[in-house]
Amino acid sequence: MGPSRTIVLVTTFTLTTLLLITNTNGAMSEAQMKQAMKTLRGMCLGKSGVTTETLDKMQEGVFNDDDRNLKCYLGCIMGMLQVVKNNKISLKMVKSQVAKMLEPDMGKRLIAAFEGCKDTVGEDNCDLAYKFAKCIYVADSSAFIVP
């Protein structure tokens, strides 16, 4: 089993485990979702070479269009979540996971932002993930959950 497959399995296991310990309506709170995303952050931070300062700025809406490391960090995160694969955005799995893991109000906002940005294109997975993330932030910054 290759390293990429192992990482996907670990990520899936982590998110599944957190799903099993969620509140009574079966949805993860935003705080629980952010905690799950910390696992992904740890995996993608070193791979991409992005700085934590850059990530902090991104959370505030400051996107550096020239930062390849940031783009590949987002490519890593979205690749692990299978949002971006083969330079395409995949909403089918995202919708299913969002419905299972997030509270209904948060899920609706996130899906609406994703659907509004589904036609985003990029030169490669990194560029696509970056443009997609930026589009989501512009569409609804409160639905922007990136570790």
CSV table of C-alpha atoms in Angstrom, one decimal, residues 2-16 18 35-50 52 55 69 72-81 147:
chain,number,residue,atom,x,y,z
A,2,GLY,CA,1.5,3.4,-1.1
A,3,PRO,CA,1.9,6.4,1.2
A,4,SER,CA,-1.0,8.3,-0.5
A,5,ARG,CA,-3.4,5.4,0.1
A,6,THR,CA,-2.3,5.2,3.7
A,7,ILE,CA,-2.9,8.9,4.3
A,8,VAL,CA,-6.4,8.6,2.7
A,9,LEU,CA,-7.2,5.7,5.0
A,10,VAL,CA,-6.0,7.5,8.1
A,11,THR,CA,-8.0,10.6,7.1
A,12,THR,CA,-11.1,8.5,6.5
A,13,PHE,CA,-10.7,6.7,9.8
A,14,THR,CA,-10.2,9.9,11.7
A,15,LEU,CA,-13.3,11.6,10.2
A,16,THR,CA,-15.3,8.4,10.7
A,18,LEU,CA,-15.2,11.8,14.9
A,35,GLN,CA,-10.7,19.6,15.2
A,36,ALA,CA,-10.9,16.9,12.5
A,37,MET,CA,-9.4,19.2,10.0
A,38,LYS,CA,-6.3,19.7,12.3
A,39,THR,CA,-5.3,16.2,11.4
A,40,LEU,CA,-5.3,17.1,7.7
A,41,ARG,CA,-3.4,20.3,8.5
A,42,GLY,CA,-0.7,18.3,10.1
A,43,MET,CA,-0.4,16.1,7.1
A,44,CYS,CA,-0.4,18.8,4.4
A,45,LEU,CA,1.6,21.5,6.2
A,46,GLY,CA,4.9,19.8,5.8
A,47,LYS,CA,4.2,18.5,2.3
A,48,SER,CA,3.4,21.9,0.9
A,49,GLY,CA,5.9,24.1,2.7
A,50,VAL,CA,3.3,26.8,3.4
A,52,THR,CA,1.3,29.2,9.3
A,55,LEU,CA,-2.6,30.2,6.5
A,69,ASN,CA,3.0,26.6,-1.5
A,72,CYS,CA,-0.5,23.1,-3.0
A,73,TYR,CA,-1.5,23.1,0.7
A,74,LEU,CA,-5.1,23.6,-0.4
A,75,GLY,CA,-4.6,21.0,-3.2
A,76,CYS,CA,-3.4,18.5,-0.5
A,77,ILE,CA,-6.3,19.2,1.8
A,78,MET,CA,-8.9,19.0,-0.9
A,79,GLY,CA,-7.3,16.0,-2.4
A,80,MET,CA,-7.4,14.2,0.9
A,81,LEU,CA,-11.1,15.0,1.2
A,147,PRO,CA,-7.5,24.0,8.6
